[in-house]
XYZ file of N, CA and C in Angstrom:
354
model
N -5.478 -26.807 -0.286
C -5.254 -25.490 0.271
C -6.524 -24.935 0.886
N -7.793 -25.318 0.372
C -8.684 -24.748 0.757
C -9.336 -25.226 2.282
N -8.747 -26.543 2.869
C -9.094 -27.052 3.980
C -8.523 -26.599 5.082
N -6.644 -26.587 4.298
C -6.214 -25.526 5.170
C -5.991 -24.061 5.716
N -6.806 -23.028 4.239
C -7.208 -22.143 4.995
C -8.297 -22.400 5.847
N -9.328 -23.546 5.907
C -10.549 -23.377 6.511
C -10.161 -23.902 8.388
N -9.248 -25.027 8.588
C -8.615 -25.077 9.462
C -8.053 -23.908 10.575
N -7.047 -23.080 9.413
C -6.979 -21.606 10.139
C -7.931 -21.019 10.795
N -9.035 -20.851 9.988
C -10.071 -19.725 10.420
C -10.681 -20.728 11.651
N -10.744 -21.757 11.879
C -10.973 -22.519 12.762
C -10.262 -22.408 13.806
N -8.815 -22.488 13.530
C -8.091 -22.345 14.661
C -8.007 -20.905 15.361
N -8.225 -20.266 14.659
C -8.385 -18.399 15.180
C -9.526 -17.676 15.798
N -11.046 -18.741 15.309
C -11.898 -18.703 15.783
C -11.882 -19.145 17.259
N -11.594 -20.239 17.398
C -11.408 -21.213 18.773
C -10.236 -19.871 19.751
N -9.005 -19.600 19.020
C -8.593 -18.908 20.223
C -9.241 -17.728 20.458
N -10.228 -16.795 19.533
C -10.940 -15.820 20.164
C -11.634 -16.071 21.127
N -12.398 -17.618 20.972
C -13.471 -17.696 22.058
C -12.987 -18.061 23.457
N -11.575 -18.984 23.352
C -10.582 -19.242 24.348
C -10.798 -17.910 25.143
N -10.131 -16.888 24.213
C -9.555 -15.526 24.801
C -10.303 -14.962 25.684
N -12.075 -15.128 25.691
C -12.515 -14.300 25.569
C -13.444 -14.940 26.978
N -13.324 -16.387 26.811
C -13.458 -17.220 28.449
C -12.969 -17.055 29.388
N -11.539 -16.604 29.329
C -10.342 -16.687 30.004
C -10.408 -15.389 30.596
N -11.090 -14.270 29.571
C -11.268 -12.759 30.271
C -12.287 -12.828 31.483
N -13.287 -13.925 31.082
C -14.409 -14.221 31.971
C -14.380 -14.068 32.793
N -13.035 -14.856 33.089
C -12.711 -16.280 34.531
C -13.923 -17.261 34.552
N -14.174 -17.785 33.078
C -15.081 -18.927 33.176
C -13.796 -19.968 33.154
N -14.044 -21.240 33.556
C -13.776 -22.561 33.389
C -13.932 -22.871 32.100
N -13.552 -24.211 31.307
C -13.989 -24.882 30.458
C -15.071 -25.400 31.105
N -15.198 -26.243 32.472
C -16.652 -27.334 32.743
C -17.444 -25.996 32.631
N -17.592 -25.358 33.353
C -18.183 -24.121 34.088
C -19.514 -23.821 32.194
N -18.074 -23.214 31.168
C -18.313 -22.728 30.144
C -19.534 -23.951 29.515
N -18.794 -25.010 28.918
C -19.544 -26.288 28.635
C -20.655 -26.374 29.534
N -20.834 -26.413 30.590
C -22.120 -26.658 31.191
C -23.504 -25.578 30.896
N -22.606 -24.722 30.872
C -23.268 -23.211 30.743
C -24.440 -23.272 28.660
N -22.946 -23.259 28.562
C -23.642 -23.587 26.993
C -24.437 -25.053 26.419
N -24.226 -25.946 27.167
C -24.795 -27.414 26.390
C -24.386 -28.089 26.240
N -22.745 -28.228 26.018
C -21.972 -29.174 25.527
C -21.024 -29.759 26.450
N -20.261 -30.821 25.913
C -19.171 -31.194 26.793
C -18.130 -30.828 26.667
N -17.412 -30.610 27.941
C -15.794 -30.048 27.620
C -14.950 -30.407 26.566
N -15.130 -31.842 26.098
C -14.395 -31.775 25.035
C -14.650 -31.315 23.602
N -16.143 -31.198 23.816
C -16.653 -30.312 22.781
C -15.763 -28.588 22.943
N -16.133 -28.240 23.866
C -15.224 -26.710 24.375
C -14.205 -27.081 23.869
N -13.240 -28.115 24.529
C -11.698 -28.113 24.170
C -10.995 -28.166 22.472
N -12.450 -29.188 21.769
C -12.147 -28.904 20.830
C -12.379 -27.771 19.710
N -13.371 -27.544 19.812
C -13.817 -25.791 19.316
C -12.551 -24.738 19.571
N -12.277 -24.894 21.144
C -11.139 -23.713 21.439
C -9.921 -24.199 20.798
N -9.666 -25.474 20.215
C -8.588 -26.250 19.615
C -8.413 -25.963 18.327
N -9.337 -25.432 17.624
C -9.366 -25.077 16.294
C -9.763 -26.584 15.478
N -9.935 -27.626 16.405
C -10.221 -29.275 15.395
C -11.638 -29.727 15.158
N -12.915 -28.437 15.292
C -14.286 -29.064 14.684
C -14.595 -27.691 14.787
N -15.563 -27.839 13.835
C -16.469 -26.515 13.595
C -17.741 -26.709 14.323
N -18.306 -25.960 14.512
C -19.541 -25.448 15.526
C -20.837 -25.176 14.737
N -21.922 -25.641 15.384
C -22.980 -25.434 14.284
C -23.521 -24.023 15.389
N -24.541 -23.264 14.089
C -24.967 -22.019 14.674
C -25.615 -22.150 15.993
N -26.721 -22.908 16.302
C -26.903 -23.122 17.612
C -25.822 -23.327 18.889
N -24.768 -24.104 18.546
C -24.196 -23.792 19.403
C -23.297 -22.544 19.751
N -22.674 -22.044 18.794
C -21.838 -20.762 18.593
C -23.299 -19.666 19.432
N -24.125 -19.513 18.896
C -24.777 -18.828 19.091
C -25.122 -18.776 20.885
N -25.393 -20.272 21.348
C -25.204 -19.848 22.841
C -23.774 -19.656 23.208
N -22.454 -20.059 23.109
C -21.451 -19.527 23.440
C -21.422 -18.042 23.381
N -21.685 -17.258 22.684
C -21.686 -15.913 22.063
C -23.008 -15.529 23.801
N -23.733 -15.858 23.902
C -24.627 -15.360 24.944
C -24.060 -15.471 26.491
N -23.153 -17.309 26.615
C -22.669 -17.346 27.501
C -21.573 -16.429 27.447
N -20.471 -16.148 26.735
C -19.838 -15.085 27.037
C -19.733 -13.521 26.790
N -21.165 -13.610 26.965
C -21.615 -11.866 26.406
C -20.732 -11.219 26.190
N -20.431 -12.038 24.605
C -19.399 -11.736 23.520
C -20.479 -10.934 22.374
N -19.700 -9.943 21.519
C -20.327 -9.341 19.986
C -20.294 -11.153 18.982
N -20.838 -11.590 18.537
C -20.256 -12.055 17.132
C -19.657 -12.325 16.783
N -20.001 -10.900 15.710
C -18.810 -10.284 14.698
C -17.335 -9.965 15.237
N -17.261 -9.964 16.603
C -15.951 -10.376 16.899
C -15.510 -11.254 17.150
N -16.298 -12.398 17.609
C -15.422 -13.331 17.721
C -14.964 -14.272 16.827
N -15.756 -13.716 14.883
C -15.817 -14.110 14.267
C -14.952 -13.430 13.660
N -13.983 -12.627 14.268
C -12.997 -11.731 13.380
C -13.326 -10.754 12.647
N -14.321 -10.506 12.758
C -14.984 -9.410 11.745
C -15.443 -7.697 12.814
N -15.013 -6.618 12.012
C -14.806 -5.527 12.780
C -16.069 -4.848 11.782
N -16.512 -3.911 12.330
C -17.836 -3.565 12.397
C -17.097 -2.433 11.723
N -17.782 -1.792 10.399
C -17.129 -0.355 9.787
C -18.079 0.559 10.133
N -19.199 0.724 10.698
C -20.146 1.690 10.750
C -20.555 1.396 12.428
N -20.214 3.000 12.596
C -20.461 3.451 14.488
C -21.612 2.611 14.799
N -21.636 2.030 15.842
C -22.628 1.753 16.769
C -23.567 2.374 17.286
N -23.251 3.571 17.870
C -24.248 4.438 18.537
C -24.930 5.433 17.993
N -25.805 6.149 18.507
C -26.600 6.842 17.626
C -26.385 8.407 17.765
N -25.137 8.372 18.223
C -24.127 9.606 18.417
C -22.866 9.173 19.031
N -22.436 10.212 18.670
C -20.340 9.854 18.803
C -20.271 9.863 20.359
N -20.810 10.810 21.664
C -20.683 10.006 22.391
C -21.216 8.750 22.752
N -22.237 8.281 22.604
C -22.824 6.913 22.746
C -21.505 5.863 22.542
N -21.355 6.167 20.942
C -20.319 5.248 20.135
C -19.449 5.120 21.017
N -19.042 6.255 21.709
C -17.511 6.164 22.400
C -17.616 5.218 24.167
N -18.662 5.273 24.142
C -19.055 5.245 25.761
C -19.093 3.462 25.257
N -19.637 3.418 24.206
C -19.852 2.084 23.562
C -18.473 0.863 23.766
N -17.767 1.454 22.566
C -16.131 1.351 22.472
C -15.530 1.079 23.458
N -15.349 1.542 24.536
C -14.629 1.692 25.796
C -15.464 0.408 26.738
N -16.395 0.248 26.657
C -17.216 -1.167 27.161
C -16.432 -2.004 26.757
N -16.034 -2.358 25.490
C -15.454 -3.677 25.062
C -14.315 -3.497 25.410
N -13.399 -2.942 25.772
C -11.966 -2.819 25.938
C -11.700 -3.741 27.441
N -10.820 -4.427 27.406
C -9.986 -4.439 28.846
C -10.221 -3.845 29.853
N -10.853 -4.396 31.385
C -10.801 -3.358 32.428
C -9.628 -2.952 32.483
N -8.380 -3.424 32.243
C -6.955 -2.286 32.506
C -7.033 -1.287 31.263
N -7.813 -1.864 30.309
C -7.588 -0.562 29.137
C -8.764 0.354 29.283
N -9.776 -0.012 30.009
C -10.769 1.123 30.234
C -10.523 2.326 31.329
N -9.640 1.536 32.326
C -8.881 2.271 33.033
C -7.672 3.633 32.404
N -7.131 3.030 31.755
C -5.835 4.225 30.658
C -7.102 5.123 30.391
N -7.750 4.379 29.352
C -8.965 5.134 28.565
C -9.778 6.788 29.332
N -10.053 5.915 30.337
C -11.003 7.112 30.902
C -9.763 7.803 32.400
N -8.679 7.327 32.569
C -8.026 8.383 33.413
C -7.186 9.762 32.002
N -6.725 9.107 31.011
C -6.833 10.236 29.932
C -7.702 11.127 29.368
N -8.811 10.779 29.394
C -10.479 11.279 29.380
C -10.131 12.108 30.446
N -10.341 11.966 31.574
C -10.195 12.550 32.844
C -9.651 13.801 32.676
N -7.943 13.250 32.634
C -7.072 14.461 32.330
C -7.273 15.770 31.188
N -7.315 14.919 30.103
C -8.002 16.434 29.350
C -8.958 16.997 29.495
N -10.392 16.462 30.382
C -11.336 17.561 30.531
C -10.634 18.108 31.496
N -10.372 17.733 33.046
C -9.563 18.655 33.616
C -9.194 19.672 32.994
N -8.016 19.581 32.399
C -7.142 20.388 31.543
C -8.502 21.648 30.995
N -9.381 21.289 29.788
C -10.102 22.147 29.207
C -10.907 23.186 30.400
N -11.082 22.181 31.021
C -12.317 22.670 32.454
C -11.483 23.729 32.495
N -10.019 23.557 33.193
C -8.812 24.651 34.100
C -8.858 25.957 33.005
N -9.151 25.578 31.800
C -9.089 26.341 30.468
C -9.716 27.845 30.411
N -11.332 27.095 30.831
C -12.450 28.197 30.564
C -12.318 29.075 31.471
């Protein structure tokens, strides 16, 4: 049981970093070349079928100016910034350009709104 939870976390790991290439519009060669390795090294990492030593994770994480702790599944409990707007301005960086878009045309709308207020 314990190989196959470790498998999992393997396989969940690999599709974050998949996910997170694919947001790129990197390639696999592109990615692999970028980081050191060979595509089938990529293919298998993003496959969930070998684990990654820190050096390499660690340049993947640079090539896809990725956090980490996210792509390691792990969510950060304490704000980032060194004030709530920072934090927020922060937050909204990592999101989806279509979700930064929602994000800040709702932003938009309620200052409007408050602005029309005063």
């Amino acid at each position: 049981m314990g190989s196959r939870a470790g498998s999992q976390g393997l396989i969940e790991l690999g599709e974050r970093i998949r996910q997170r290439r694919q947001e790129k519009n990197i390639s696999q060669e592109t990615f692999a070349e970028k980081a050191g390795v060979s595509v089938n090294t990529v293919s298998r990492i993003e496959g969930g079928q070998t684990a990654t030593s820190i050096e390499i994770f660690t340049k993947m994480v640079e090539v896809l100016d990725a956090d980490a702790n996210e792509l390691l599944g792990r969510k950060r409990d304490v704000p980032y910034g060194k004030n709530p707007e920072e934090t927020m301005v922060l937050r909204i960086r990592k999101l989806k350009p279509r979700e930064q878009k929602i994000v800040i045309q709702t932003m938009t709308a309620l200052m409007d709104g408050i602005e029309a207020g005063q």
